[in-house]
Coordinates of N, CA and C in Angstrom, one line a residue:
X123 N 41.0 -18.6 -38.3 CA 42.0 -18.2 -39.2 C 41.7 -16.8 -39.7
X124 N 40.5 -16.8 -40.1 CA 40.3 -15.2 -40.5 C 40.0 -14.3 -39.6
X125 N 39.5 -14.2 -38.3 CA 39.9 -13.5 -37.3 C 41.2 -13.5 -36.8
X126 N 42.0 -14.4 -37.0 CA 43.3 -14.4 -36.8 C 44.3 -13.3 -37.8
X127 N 43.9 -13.4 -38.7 CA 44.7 -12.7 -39.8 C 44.2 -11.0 -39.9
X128 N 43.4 -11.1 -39.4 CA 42.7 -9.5 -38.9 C 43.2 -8.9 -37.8
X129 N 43.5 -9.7 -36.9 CA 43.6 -9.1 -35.8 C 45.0 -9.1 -35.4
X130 N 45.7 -9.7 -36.2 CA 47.3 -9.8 -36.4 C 47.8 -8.6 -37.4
X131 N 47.2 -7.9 -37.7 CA 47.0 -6.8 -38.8 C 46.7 -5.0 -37.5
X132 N 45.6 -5.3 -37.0 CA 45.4 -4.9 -36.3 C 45.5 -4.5 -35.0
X133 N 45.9 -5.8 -33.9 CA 45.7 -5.7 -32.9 C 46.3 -7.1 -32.1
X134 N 47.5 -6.9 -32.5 CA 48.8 -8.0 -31.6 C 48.3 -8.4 -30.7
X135 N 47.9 -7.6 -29.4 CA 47.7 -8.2 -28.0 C 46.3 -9.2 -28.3
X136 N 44.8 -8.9 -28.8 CA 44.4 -9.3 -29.3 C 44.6 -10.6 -30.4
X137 N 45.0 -10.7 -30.9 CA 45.6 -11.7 -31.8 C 46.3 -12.7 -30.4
X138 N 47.6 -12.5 -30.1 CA 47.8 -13.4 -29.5 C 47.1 -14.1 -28.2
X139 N 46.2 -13.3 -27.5 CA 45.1 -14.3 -26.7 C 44.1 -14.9 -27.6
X140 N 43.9 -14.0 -28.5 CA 42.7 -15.1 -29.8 C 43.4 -16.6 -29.9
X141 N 44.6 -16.6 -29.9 CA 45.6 -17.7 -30.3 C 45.6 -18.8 -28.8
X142 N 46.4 -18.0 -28.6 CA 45.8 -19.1 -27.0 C 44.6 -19.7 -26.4
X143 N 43.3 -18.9 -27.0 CA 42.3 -19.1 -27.4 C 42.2 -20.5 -28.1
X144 N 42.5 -20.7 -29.4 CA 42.8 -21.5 -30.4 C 43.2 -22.9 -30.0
X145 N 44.8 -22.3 -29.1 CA 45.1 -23.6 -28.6 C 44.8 -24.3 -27.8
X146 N 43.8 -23.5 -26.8 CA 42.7 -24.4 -25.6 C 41.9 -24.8 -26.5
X147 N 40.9 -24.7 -27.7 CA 40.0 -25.0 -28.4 C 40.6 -26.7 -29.6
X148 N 41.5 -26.3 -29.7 CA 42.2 -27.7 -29.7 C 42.4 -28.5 -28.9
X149 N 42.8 -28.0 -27.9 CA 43.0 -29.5 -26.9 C 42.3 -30.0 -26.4
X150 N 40.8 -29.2 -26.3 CA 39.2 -29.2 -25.5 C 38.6 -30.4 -26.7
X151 N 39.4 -30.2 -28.2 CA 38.5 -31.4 -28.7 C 39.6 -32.2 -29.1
X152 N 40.7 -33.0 -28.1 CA 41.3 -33.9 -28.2 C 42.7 -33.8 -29.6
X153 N 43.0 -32.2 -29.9 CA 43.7 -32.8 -31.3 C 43.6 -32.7 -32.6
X154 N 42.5 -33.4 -32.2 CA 41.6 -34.2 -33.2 C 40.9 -33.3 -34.6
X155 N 41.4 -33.6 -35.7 CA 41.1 -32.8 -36.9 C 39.4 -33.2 -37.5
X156 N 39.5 -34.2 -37.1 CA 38.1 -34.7 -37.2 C 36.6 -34.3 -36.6
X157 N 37.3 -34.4 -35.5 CA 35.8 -33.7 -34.2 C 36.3 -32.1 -34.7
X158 N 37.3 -31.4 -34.7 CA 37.0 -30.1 -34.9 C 36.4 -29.6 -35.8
X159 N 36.7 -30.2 -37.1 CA 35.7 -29.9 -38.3 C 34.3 -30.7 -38.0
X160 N 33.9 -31.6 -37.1 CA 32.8 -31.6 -37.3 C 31.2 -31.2 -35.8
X161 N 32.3 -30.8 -35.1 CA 31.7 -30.1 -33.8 C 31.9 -28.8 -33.7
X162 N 33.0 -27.8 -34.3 CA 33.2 -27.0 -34.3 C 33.3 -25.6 -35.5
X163 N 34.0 -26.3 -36.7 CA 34.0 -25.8 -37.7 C 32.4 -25.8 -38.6
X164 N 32.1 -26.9 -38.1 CA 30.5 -27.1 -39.3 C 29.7 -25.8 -38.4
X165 N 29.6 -25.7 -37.2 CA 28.9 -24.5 -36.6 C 29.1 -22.8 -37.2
X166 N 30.3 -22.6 -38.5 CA 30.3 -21.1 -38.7 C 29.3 -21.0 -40.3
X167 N 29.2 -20.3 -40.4 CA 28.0 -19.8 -41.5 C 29.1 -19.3 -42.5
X168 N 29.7 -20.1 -42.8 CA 30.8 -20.1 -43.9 C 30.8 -21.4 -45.1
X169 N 31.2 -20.9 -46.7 CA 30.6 -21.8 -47.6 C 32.0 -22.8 -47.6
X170 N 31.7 -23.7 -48.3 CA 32.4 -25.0 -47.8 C 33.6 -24.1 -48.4
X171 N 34.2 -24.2 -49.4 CA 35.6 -23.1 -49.4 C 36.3 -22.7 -48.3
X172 N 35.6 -22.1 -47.5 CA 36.4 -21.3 -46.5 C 36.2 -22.0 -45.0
X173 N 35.5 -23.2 -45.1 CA 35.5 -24.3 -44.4 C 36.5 -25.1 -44.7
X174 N 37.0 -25.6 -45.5 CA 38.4 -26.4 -46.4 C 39.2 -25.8 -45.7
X175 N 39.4 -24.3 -45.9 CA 40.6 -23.4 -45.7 C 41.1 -23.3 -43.8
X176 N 39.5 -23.1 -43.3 CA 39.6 -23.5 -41.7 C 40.2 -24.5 -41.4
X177 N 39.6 -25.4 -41.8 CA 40.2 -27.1 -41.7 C 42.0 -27.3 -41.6
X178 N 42.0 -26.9 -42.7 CA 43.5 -26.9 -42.7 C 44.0 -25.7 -42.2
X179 N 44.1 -24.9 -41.5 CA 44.6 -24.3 -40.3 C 44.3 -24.6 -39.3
X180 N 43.6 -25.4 -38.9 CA 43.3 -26.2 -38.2 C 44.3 -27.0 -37.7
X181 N 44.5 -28.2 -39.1 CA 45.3 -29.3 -39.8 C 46.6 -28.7 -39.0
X182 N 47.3 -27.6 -39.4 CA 48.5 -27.1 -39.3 C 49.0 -27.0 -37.8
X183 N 47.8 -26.2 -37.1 CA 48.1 -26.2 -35.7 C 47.9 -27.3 -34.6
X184 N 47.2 -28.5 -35.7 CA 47.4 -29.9 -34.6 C 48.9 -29.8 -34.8
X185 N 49.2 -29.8 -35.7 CA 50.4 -30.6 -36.2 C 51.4 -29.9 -35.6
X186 N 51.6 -29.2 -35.8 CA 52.5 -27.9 -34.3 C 52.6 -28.4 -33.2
X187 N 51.2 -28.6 -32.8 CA 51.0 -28.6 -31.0 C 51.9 -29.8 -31.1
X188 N 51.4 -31.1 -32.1 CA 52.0 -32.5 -32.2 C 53.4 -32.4 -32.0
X189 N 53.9 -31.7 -32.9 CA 55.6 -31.7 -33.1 C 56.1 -30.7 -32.1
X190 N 56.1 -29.7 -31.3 CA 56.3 -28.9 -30.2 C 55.9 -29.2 -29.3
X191 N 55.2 -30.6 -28.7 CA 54.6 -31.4 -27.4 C 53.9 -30.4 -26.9
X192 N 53.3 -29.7 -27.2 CA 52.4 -28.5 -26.1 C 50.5 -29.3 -26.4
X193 N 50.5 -31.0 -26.6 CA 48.9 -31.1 -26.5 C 48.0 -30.9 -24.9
X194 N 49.1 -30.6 -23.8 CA 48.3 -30.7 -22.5 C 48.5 -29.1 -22.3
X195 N 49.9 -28.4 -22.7 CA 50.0 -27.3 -22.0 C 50.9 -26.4 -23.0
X196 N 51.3 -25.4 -23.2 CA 51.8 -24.6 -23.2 C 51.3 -23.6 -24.8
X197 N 52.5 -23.1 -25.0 CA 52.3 -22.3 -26.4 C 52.7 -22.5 -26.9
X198 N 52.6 -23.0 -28.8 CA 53.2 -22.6 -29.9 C 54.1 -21.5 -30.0
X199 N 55.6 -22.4 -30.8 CA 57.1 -21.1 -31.0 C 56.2 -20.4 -31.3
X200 N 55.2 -20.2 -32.8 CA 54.2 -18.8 -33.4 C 53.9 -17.8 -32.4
X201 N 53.6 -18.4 -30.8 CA 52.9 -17.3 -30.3 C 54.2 -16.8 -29.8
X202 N 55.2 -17.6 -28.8 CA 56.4 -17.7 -28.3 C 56.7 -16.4 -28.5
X203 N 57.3 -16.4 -30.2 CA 57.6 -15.6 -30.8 C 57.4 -14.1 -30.8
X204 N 55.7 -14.0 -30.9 CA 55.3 -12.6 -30.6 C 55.5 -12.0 -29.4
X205 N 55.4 -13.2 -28.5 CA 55.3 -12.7 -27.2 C 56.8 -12.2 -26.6
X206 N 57.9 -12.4 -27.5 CA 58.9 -12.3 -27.4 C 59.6 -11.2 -28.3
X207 N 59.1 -11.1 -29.1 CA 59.1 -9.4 -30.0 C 58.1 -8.4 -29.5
X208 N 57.1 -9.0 -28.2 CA 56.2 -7.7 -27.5 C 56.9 -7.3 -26.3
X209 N 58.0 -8.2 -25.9 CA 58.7 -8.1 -24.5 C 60.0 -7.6 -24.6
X210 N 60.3 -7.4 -26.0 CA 61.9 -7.1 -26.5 C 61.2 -5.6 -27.1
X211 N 60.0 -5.3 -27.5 CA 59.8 -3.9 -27.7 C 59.7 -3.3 -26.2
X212 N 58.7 -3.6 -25.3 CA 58.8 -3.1 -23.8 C 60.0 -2.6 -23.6
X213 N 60.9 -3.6 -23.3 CA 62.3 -3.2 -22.9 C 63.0 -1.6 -23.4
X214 N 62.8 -2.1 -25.3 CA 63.0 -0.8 -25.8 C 62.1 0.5 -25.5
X215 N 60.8 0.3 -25.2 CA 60.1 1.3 -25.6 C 60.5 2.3 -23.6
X216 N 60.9 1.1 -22.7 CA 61.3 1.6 -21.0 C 62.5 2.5 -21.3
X217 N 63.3 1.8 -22.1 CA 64.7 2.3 -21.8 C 65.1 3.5 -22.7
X218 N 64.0 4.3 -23.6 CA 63.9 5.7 -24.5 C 63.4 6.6 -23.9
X219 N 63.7 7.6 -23.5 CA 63.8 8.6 -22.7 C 62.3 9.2 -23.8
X220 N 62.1 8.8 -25.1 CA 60.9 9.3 -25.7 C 59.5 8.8 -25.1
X221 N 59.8 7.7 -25.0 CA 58.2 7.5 -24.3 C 58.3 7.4 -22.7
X222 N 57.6 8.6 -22.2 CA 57.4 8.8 -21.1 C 56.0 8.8 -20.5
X223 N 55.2 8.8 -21.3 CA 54.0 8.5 -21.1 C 53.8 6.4 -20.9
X224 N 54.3 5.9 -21.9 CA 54.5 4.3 -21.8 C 54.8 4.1 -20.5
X225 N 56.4 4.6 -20.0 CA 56.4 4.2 -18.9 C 56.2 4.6 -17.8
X226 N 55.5 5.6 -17.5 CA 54.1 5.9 -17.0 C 53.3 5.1 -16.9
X227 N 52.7 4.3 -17.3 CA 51.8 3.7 -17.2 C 52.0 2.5 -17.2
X228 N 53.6 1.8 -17.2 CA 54.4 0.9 -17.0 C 54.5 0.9 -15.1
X229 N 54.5 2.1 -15.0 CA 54.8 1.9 -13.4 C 53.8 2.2 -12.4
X230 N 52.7 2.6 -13.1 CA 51.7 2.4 -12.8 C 50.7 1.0 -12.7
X231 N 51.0 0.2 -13.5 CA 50.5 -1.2 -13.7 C 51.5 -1.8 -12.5
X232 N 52.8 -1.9 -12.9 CA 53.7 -2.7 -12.1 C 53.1 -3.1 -10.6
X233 N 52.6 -2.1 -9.5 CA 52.3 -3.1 -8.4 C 51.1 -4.2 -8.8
X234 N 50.2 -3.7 -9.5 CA 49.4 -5.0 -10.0 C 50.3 -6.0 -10.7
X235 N 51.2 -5.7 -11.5 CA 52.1 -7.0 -11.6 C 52.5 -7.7 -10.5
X236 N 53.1 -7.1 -9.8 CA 53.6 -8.0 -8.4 C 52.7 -8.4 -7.7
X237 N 51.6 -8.1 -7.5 CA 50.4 -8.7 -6.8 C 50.2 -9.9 -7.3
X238 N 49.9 -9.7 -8.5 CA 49.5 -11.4 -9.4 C 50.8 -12.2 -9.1
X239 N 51.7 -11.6 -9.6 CA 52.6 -12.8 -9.3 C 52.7 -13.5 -7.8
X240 N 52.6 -13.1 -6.8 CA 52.6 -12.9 -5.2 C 51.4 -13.8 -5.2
X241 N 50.1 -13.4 -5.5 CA 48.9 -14.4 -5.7 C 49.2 -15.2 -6.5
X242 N 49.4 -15.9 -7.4 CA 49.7 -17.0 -8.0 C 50.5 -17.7 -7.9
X243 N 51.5 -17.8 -7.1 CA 52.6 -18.5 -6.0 C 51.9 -18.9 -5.3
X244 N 51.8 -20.4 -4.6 CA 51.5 -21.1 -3.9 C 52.5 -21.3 -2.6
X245 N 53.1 -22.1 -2.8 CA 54.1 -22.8 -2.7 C 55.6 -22.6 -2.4
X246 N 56.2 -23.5 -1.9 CA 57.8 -22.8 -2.6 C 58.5 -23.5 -3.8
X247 N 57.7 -24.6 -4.2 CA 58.1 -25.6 -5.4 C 57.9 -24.3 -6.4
X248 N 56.3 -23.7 -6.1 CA 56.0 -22.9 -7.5 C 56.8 -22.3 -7.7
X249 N 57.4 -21.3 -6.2 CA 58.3 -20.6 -6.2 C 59.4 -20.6 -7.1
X250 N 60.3 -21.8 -7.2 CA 60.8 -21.8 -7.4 C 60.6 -22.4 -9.4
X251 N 59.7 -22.7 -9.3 CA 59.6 -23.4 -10.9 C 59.3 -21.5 -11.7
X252 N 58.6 -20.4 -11.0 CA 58.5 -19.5 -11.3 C 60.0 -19.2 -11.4
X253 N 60.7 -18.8 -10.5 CA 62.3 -18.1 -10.6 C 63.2 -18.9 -11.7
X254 N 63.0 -20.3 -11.6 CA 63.3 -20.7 -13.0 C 62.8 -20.3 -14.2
X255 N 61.5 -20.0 -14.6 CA 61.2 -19.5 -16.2 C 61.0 -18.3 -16.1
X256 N 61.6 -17.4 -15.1 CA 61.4 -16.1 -15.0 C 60.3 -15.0 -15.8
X257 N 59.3 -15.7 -15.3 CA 58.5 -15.5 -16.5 C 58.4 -13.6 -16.5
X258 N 58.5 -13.0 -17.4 CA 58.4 -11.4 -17.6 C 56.9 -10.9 -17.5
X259 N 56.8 -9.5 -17.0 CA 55.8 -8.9 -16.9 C 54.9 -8.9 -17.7
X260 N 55.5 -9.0 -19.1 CA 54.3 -8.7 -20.3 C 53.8 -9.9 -20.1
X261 N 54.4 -11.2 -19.6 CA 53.6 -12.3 -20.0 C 52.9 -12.4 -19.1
X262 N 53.2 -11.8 -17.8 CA 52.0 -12.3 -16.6 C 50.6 -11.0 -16.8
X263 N 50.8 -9.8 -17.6 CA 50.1 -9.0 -18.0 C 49.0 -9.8 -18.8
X264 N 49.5 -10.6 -19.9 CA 48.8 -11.9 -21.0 C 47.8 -13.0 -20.3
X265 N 48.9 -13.7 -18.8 CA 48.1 -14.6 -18.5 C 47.0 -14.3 -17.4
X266 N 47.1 -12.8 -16.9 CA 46.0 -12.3 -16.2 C 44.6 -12.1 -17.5
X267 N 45.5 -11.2 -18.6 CA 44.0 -11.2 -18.9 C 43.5 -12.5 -20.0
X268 N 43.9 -13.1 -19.9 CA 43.6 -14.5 -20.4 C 42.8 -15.2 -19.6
X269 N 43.3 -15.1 -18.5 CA 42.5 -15.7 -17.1 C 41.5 -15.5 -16.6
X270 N 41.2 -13.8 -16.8 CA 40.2 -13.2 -17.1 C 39.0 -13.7 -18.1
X271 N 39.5 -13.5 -18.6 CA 38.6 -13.7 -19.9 C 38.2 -15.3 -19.9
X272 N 38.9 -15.8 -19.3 CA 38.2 -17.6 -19.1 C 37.0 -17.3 -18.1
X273 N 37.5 -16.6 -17.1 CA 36.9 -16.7 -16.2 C 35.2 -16.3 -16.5
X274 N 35.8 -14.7 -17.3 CA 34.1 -14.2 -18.1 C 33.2 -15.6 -18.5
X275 N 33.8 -16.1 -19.9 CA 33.6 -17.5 -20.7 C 32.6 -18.1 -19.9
X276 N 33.2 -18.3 -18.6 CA 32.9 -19.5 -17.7 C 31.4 -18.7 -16.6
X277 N 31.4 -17.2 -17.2 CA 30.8 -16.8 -15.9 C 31.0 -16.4 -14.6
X278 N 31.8 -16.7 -14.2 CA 32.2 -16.6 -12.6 C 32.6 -15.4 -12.1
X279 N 32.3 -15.2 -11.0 CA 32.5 -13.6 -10.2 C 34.0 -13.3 -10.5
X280 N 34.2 -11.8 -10.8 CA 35.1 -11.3 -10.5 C 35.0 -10.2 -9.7
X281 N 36.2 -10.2 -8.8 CA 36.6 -9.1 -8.0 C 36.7 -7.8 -8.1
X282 N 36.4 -6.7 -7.9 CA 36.1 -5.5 -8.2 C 37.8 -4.9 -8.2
X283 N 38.6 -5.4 -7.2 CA 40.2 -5.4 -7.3 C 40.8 -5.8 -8.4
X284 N 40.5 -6.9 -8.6 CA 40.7 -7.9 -10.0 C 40.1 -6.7 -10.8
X285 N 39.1 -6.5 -11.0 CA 38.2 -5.6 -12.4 C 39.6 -4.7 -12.3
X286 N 39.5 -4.0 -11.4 CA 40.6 -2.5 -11.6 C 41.7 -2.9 -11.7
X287 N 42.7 -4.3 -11.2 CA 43.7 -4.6 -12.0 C 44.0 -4.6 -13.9
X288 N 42.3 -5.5 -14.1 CA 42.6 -5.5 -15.9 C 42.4 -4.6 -16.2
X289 N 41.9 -3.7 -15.6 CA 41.1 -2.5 -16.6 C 42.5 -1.7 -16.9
X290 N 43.3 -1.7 -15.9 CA 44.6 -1.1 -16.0 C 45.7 -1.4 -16.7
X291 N 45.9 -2.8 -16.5 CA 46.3 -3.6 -17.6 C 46.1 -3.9 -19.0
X292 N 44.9 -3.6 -19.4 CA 44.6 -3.9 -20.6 C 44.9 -2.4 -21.2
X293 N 44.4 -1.5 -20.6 CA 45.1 0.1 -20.7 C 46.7 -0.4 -21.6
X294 N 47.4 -0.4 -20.4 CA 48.9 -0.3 -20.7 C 49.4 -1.8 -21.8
X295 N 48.6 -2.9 -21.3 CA 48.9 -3.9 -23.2 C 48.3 -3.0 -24.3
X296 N 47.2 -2.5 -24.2 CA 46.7 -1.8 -25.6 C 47.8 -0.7 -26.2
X297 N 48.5 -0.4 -25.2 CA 49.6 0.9 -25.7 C 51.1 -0.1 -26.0
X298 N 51.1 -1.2 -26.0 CA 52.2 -1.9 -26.2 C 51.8 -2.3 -27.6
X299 N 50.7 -2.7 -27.8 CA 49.7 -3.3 -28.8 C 49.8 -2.2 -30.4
X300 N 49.4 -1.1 -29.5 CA 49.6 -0.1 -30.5 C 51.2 0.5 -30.6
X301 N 52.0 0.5 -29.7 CA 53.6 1.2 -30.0 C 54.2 -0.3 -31.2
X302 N 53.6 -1.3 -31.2 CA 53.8 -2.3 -32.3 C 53.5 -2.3 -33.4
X303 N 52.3 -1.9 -33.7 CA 51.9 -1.9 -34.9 C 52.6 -0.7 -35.5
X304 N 52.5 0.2 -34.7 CA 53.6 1.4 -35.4 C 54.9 0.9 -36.0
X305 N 55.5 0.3 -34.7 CA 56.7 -0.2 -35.1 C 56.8 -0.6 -36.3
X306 N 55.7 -1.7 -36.7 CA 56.1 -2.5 -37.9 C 55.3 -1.8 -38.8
X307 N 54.5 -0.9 -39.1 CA 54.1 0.3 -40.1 C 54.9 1.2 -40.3
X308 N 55.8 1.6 -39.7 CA 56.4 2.6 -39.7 C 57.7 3.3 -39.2
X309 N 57.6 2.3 -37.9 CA 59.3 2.8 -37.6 C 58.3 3.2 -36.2
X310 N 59.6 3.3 -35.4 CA 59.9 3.5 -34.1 C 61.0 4.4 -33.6
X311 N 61.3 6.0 -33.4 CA 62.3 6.2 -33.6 C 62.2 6.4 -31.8
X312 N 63.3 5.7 -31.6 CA 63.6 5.2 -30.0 C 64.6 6.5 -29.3
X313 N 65.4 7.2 -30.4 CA 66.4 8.2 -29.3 C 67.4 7.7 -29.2
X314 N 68.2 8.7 -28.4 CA 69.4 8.0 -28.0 C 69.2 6.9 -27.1

């Protein structure tokens, strides 16, 4: 919660994998408000106060996952939502003749976009379960480096292709990351 509220302050892209983050760390301990406060929350070096306050954001986001059926799989509307004011800025920020550097570096990412998607299609079911949720760039941008980052977690080799896909990737989310916070500090002036 309090890395959360920091990093939603500072650093959207950040914040929303912290979040996803969150909601694997829920479902890893069943739900369960009980085992997380007492497997996971008793482990921070925090006085019981701000242990209460964990708890119940905790509390909150069972109850989400509960009432929005996402206990096996998906995302919270909360994240939905960002993820969908980071992909409604994108659009804006491609289609203003002011940021030229953005999309620059938008179309420089892009064949790495298509790659991942191309590698993560199996099938033609996937195929098609993909063309149905059409899932957008920014988000497959998200679930690479999410994927990533499990993968670190977990240890396991990564690809030196793979490396130079995130590294490029995380480049051009960090400039989405940052054209956001502007946004909401200050304005965006987009042009004709």
């Amino acid at each position: 919660m309090f890395v959360a509220q920091q990093l939603r302050k500072n650093n959207i892209a950040e914040y929303l994998l912290y979040m996803w983050q969150v909601e694997d760390i829920i479902r890893a301990y069943g739900c369960s408000l009980t085992t997380i406060r007492r497997e996971y929350i008793s482990q921070f070096d925090y006085d019981d106060e701000k242990k209460d306050e964990l708890t119940d954001w905790y509390g909150d986001l069972i109850r989400m996952i509960n009432q929005e059926g996402c206990r096996e799989r998906g995302h919270l509307q909360i994240n939905r939502v960002v993820m969908m004011q980071l992909i409604e800025l994108h659009q804006q920020l491609l289609e203003s003749p002011k940021f030229v550097f953005y999309n620059s570096e938008y179309y420089k990412v892009l064949p790495f976009i298509v790659e991942l998607r191309n590698r993560g299609v199996r099938s033609e079911e996937e195929c098609n379960e993909v063309r149905e949720r059409e899932e957008n760039e920014i988000e497959t941008c998200f679930n690479a480096l999410y994927g990533t980052m499990m993968l670190r977690l977990k240890k396991k080799e990564i690809s030196q292709n793979t490396q130079h896909a995130i590294k490029e990737i995380t480049t051009f989310i960090g400039m989405l990351s940052d054209y956001y916070k502007k946004e909401r500090e200050e304005g965006l002036d987009m042009g004709d």
